Structures are given as C-alpha cells and as structure tokens.
Coordinates of C-alpha atoms and ligand atoms in Angstrom, one line a residue:
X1 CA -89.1 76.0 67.8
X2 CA -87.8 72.4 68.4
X3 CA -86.6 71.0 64.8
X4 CA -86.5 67.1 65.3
X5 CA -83.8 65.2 64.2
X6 CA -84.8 61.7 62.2
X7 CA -83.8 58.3 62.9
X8 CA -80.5 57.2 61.1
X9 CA -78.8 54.1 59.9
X10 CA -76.5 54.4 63.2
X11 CA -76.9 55.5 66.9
X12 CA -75.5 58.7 67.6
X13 CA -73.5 59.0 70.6
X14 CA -72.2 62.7 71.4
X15 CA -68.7 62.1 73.1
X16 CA -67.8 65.2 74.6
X17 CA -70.6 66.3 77.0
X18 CA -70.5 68.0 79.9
X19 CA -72.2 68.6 83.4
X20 CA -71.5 70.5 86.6
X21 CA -73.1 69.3 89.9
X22 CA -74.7 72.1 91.7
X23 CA -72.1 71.5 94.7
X24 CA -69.3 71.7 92.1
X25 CA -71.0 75.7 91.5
X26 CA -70.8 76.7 95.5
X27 CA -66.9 75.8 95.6
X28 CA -66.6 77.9 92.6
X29 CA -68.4 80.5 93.8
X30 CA -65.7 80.4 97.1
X31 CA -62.4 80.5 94.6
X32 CA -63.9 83.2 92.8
X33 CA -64.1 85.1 96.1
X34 CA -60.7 84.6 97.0
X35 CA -58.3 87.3 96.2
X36 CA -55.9 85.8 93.7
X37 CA -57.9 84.2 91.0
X38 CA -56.5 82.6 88.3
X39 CA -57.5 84.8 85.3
X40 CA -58.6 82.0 83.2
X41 CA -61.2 80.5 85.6
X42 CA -62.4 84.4 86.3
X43 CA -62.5 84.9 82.6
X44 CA -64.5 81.5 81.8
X45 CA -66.4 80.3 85.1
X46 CA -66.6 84.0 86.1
X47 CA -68.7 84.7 83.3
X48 CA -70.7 81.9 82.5
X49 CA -71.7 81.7 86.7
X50 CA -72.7 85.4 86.7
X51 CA -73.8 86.7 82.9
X52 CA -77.2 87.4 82.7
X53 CA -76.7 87.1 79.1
X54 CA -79.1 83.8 77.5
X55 CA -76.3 82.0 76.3
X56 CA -74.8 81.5 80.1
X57 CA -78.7 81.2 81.5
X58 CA -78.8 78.2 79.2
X59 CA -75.5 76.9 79.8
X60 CA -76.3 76.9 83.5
X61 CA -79.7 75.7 83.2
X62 CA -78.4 72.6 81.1
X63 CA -75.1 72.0 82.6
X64 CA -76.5 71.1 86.6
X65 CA -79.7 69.2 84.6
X66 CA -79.0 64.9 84.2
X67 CA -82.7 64.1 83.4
X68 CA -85.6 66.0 81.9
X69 CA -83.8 69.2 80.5
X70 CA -80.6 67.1 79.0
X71 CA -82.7 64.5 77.8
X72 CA -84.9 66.8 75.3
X73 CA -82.4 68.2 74.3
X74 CA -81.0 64.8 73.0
X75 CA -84.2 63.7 71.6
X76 CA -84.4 66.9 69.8
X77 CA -81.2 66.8 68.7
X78 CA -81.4 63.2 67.7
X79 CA -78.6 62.3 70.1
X80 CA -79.0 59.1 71.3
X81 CA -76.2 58.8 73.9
X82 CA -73.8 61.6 75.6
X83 CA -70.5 60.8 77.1
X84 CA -70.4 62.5 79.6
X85 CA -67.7 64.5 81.9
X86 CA -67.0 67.2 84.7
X87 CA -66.8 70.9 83.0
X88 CA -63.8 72.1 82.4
X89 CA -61.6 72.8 84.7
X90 CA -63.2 70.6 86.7
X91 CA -61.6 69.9 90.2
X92 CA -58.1 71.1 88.8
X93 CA -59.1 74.7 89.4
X94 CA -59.2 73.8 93.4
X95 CA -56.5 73.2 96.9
X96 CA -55.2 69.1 96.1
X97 CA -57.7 68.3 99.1
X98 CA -60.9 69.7 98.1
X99 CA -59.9 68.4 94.3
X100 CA -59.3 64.9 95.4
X101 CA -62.3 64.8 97.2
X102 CA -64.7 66.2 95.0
X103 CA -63.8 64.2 92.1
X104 CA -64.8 61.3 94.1
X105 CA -68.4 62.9 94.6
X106 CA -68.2 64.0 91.2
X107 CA -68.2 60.5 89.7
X108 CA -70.6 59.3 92.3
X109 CA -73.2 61.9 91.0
X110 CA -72.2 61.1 87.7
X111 CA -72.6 57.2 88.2
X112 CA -76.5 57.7 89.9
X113 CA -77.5 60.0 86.7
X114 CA -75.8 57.4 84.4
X115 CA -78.3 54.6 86.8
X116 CA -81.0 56.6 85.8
X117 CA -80.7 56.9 82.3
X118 CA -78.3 53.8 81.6
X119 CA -79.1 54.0 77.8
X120 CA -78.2 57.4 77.2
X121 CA -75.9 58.3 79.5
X122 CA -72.1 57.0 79.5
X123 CA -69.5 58.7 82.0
X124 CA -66.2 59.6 82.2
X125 CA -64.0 59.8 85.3
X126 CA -62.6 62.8 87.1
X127 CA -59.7 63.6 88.9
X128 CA -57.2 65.2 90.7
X129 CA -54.0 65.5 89.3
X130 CA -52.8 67.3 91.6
X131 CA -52.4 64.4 94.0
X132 CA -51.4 61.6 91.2
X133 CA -51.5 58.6 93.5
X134 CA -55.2 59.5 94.6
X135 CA -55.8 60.4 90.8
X136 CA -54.7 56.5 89.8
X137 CA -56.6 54.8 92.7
X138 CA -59.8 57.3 91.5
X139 CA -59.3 56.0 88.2
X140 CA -59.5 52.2 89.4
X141 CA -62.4 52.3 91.8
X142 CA -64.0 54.3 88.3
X143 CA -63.5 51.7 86.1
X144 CA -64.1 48.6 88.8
X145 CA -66.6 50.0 90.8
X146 CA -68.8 52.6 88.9
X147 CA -68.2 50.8 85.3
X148 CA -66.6 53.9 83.5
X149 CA -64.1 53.1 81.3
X150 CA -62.6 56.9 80.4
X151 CA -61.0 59.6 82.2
X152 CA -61.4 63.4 81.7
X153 CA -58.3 65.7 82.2
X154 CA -59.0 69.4 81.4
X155 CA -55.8 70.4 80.3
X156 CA -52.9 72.2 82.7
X157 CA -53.7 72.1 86.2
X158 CA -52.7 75.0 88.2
X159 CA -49.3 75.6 85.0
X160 CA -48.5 72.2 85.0
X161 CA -48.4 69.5 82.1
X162 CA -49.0 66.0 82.5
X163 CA -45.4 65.9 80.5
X164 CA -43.8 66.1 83.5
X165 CA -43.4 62.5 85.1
X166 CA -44.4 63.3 88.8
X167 CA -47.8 62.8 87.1
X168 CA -47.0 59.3 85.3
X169 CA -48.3 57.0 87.9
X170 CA -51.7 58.6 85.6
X171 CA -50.8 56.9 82.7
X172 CA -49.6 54.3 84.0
X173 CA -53.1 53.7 85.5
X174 CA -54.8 54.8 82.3
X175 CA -52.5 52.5 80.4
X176 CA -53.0 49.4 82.5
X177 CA -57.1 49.6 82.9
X178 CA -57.1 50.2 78.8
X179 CA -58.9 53.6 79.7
X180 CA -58.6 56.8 77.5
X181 CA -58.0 59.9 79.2
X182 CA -59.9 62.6 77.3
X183 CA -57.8 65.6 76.9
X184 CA -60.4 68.4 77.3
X185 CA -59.5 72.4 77.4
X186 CA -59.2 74.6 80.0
X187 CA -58.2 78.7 79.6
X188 CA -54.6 79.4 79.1
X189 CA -52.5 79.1 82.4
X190 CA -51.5 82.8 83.8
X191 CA -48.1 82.9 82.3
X192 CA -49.5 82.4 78.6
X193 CA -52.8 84.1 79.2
X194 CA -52.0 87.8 78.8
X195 CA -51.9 88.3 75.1
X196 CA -55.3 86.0 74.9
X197 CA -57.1 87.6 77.0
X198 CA -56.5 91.2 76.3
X199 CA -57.9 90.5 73.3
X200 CA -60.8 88.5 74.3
X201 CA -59.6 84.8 72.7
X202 CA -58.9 82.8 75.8
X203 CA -61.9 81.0 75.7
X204 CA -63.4 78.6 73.4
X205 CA -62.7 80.5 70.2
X206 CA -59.1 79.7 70.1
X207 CA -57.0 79.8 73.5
X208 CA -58.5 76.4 74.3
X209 CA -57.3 75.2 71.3
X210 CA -54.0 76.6 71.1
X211 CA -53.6 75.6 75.2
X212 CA -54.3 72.0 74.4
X213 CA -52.9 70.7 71.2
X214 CA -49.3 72.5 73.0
X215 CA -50.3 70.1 75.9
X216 CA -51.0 67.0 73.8
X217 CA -48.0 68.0 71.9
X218 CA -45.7 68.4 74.8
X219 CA -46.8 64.6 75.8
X220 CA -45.6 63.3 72.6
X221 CA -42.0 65.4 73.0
X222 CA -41.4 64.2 76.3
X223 CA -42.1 60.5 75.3
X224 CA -45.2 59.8 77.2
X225 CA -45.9 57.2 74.2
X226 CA -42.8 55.7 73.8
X227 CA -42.5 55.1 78.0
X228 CA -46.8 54.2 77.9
X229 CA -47.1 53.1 73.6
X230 CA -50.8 51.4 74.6
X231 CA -52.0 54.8 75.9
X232 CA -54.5 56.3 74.1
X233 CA -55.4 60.2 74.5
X234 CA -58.8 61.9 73.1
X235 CA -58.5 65.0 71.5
X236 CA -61.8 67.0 70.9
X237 CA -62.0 69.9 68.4
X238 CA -60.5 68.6 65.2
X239 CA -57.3 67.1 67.3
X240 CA -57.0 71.1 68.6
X241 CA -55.5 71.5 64.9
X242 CA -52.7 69.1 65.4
X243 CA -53.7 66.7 62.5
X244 CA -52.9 70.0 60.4
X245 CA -49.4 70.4 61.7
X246 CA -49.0 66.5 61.6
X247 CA -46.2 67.7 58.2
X248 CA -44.7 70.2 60.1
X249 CA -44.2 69.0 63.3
X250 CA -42.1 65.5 61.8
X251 CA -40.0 67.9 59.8
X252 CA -39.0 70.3 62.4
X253 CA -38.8 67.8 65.3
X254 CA -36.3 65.7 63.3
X255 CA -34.6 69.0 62.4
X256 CA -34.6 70.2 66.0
X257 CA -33.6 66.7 67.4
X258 CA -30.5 66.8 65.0
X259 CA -29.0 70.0 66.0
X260 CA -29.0 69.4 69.7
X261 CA -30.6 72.8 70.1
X262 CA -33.1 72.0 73.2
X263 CA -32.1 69.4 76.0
X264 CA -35.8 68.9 76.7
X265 CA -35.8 67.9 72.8
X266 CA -34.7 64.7 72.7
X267 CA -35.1 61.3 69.8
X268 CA -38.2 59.5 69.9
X269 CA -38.6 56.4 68.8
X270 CA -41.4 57.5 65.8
X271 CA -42.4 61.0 64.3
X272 CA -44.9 63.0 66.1
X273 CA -47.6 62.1 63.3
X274 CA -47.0 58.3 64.3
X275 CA -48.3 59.2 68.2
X276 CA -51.0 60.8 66.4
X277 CA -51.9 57.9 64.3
X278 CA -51.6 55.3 67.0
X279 CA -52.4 57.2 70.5
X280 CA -54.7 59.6 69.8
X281 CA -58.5 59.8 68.8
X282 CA -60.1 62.5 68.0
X283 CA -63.8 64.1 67.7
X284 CA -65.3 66.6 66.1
X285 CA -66.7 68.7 69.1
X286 CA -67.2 72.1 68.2
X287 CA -66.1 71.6 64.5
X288 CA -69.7 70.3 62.7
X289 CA -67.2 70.6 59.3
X290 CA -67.2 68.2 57.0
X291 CA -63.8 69.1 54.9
X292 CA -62.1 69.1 58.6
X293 CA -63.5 66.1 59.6
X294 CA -62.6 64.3 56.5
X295 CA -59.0 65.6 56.5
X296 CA -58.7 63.9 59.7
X297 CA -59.8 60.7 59.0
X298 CA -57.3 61.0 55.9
X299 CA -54.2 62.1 58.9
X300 CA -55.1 59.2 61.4
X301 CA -58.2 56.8 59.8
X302 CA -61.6 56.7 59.7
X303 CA -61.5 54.2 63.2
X304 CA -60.0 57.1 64.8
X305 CA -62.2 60.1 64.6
X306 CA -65.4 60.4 66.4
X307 CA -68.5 62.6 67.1
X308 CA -69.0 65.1 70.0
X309 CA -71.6 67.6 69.7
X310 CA -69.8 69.6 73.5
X311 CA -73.1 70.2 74.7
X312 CA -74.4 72.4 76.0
X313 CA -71.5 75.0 75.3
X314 CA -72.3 74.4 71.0
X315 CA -76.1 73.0 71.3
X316 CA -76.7 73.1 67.6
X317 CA -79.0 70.6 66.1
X318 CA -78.0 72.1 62.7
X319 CA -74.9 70.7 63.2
X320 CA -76.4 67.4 63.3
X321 CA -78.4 67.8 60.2
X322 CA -75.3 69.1 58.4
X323 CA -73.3 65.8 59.6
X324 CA -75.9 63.5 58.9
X325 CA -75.4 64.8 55.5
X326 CA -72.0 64.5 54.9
X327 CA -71.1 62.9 51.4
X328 CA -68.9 59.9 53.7
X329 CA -69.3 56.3 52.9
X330 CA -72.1 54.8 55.1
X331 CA -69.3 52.5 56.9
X332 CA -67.2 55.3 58.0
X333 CA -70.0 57.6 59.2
X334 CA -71.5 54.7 61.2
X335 CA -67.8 54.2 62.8
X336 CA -68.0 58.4 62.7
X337 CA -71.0 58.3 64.5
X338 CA -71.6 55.0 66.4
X339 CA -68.9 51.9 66.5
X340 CA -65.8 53.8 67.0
X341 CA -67.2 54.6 70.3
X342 CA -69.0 51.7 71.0
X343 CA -65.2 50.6 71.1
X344 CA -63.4 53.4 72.8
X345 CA -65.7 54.0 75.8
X346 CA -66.4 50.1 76.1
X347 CA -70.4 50.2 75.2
X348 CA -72.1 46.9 74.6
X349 CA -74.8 47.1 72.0
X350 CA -76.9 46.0 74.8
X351 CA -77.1 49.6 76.2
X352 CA -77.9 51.5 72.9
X353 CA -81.1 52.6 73.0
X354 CA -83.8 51.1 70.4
Ligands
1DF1 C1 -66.8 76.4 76.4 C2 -66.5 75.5 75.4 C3 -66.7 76.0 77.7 C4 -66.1 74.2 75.7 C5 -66.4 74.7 78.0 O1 -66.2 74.2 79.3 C6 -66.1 73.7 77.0 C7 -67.2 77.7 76.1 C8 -66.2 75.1 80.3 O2 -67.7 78.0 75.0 O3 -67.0 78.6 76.9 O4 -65.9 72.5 77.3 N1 -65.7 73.4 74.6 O5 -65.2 72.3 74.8 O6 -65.7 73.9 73.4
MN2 MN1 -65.9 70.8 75.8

C-alpha cells in the first residue's frame, strides 16, 4: 500500500540519492570475478548484485531506474527533488583508466536523466581520484558544461585519504568552482575491515559511519581547511557522529598538539569544531531523528544541516511523516527541508516543481 505524503509549507529536496547506470553493474560484475577483491566491495556490491533477498531486488530495481520507478517513489514519498549521485563506491572501486573514464559517462547519464526530469532531479558529479588532475578537469567540464554544481567522493579509494595532498589539486578545484564535494561512505578499506566484518557491521549500520567521519576527521588534522578555508564538505548521516565528538575532539587535539606526541599532529589555525562549523554541512540521511537532528543544528546552525532521505538504500516514507512533524520552528525546517539546499547545490526557485 502506497501511503501519500501531503503537500507542505516547503519543497522537499532529498540530498543524498543515489543511482547506478546499468553499464556501471557489468564492470562490477568483472571486479567481482577477479581474484583479489577488495572485501568491502564483495561484502556490499557482492551482496546487493546477487541477493535474491527483496531488500537487494528493490535496491537494484530502483537504483538503475531515472524515470517512472524513481519518480513514484518521490511522489509517494512527497519528495519533490533528489540530489542525486553515483552509488557508492562509485568508480573508486576500479583500475585509474576505467575509473576516469567511466565517471565521465557517469555524469553524462546522469545529466540526460536530470534533461528529462529537470524539476526533480539535481546531480552531483563523479570522479576519479585516483587520477586527480583528470578528477579536477571532470569537475570543471561538470559544473560548466553539464550545470552540476556538487561533487560526490565515496570515501577512501583503494586505502587512500583525500588527507594526503597528491589529491589537493581536488580541492583546489572544488574550492575555486564554489562546489561541495559530498563525502559519501564506502565499506572500510582492507586493513581496518577485519574486526567489522567478522561481525557483520561493515556496512551501513556502523562501518560506514565510523570509515567516514575518521576520513572527514583526518581532512581537518592535516589542514585541508586551513590550506582551502572556502571549501565546503557534505557529511550525510548526522555528520557520521562527528557533531557528537565536536567537545572531545577540541580538547584532545589541543592536548595532543601540546605534547608533540604525533608528527602528523600538528597546530591548526582553529579547533576541529570550528571546521565543523564553517566547512561542513551536514544531512540527515539515514537518521529520520529529530533529537539528532536538532543537536546538530545546535553544534553547527540551522543553515547548516539538511535533508536526505539515501534512497533507495532507507526508502521510508515514515520517515518523512515523522520529519514533517518535527516540533522545529517553521523557518528552520523550511531551511531543513528546502532553502539550505536551494543554496548549497545552486537551485533557482525557477526549477522547483509547483
Ligand atoms: C547502503 C547505505 C548502501 C547507504 C549505500 O550505497 C549507501 C546500504 C551502496 O544500506 O547498504 O549509500 N547509505 O548511505 O546509508
Ligand atoms: Mn548513501
């Protein structure tokens, strides 16, 4: 049974959506042959590509879908717009050829589906990071030529962190075009991985988490934000808990920075919570949680944390009842909801649907 969603004093627009091109599927199904796999992608695109369980049938179903399937379930659902990116772990799973050139063909399916639905669909742009200087030039002609104005990064790519500066030229990009880069999860990497897996958490329930908000966290230790302070990184699932450490991580950072204990620990210029409040926004994907949500506009304000729904991994239309029912001043839930991506993602009010 469909429940319908009613029309609301703001336009909903779902930040954190994803889609996989059929195409993207057959070079998956080619890594996933290969001997060595990484055991993340086994665990996660292993499972969801072969379960005949409902919950991956559906995932499937919806994930290669851009028009009839998608869109039903956004008119159910009362979503009026999806931001929308590559699955995780997009191209960063693949060889730095195949990766560079598939996110190119990526975006161009993305940019046709966004042509056909221009008032529901928004994109954001994939790459490679394995090749920076291609991922920087993919993030231009996305932003000049296909009129996206966000880029998707799912977390490590093959062990490596965007903290290290042979991926800078990124940033730099990012920083320079006034483009977000949305820092979506991936599984573990295979040195961190083990303990996870054996015990069945590497996924969505909490290695995700854990395996991103380290990421974002190692970006604000090595001093991403004081060499790019303009950037701006998009954290879904509560901030991957970071707002919750924000007390934490300023005390023992100083403390740590004091004693000389780590080279690789060096002075910034602010506390960690200031990157947080200045560089970071962050949605609610996955976390339909109104005490969570409100925490975290109290750690880095109200213009700062935004609504993804991460379909179709967590299609609940519940969840959108509960939001929509959230005791939140009606200016803050239309920023919730509505403006504060309006602003972020660079969407006129020309192209909300009426
Ligand atoms: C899952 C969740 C998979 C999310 C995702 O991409 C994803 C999942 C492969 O439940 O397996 O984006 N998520 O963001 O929560
Ligand atoms: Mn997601």
């Amino acid at each position: 049974m469909t429940q319908h969603t009613r029309p609301a004093p703001y336009v909903r627009i779902a930040t954190e959506e994803a889609f996989c091109p059929s195409e993207m599927l057959d070079i998956y199904r080619t890594i996933l042959a290969q001997p060595h796999v990484d055991p993340g992608f086994k665990s996660l695109m292993g499972f969801y590509m072969s379960s005949p369980s409902e919950r991956a049938q559906h995932i499937m179903r919806c994930l290669t879908d851009m028009d009839q399937i998608r869109i039903g379930h956004m008119d159910d659902a009362g979503v009026d717009m999806q931001v929308i990116a590559l699955t995780s772990p997009g191209v960063q799973c693949m060889d730095t050829a195949t990766a560079v050139s598939f996110a190119k063909f990526a975006n161009d399916e993305l940019a046709t589906g966004i042509r056909r639905h221009p008032t529901r669909f928004v994109g954001m742009i994939a790459v490679a990071p394995q090749d920076p200087a291609e991922a920087a030039k993919e993030i231009h002609r996305g932003v000049n030529q296909l009129g996206m104005h966000s880029v998707v990064i799912n977390s490590h790519t093959h062990g490596e962190y965007l903290s290290d500066p042979k991926f800078w030229e990124i940033f730099e990009a990012a920083e320079a075009l006034n483009t977000p880069i949305y820092l979506h999860p991936n599984t573990p990497p295979a040195n961190m991985i083990g303990p996870f897996l054996e015990a069945g958490l590497d996924g969505a329930v909490f290695g995700f988490g854990v395996e991103t908000g380290l990421h974002a966290l190692r970006l604000i230790t090595a001093g991403v934000f004081d060499r790019f302070p303009k950037l701006q990184i998009i954290l879904g699932h509560m901030g991957e808990a970071l707002p919750f450490w924000a007390y934490r991580l300023d005390y023992m950072h100083a403390a740590t920075v004091r004693s000389k204990r780590y080279d690789s620990v060096k002075p910034l210029k602010r506390k960690p919570s200031d990157y947080l409040r200045d560089n970071f926004h962050i949605t609610c994907s996955g976390m339909a949680w109104h005490k969570a949500i409100a925490f975290t506009q109290d750690v880095v304000g109200e213009d700062r944390v935004l609504y993804a729904m991460d379909y179709p991994y967590q299609y609940a239309i519940d969840e959108v009842h509960a939001l929509d029912g959230m005791d939140m001043n009606p200016v803050a839930k239309k920023k919730f909801y509505q403006t504060n991506a309006q602003a972020l993602f660079n969407i006129p009010d020309a192209l909300l649907p009426r």
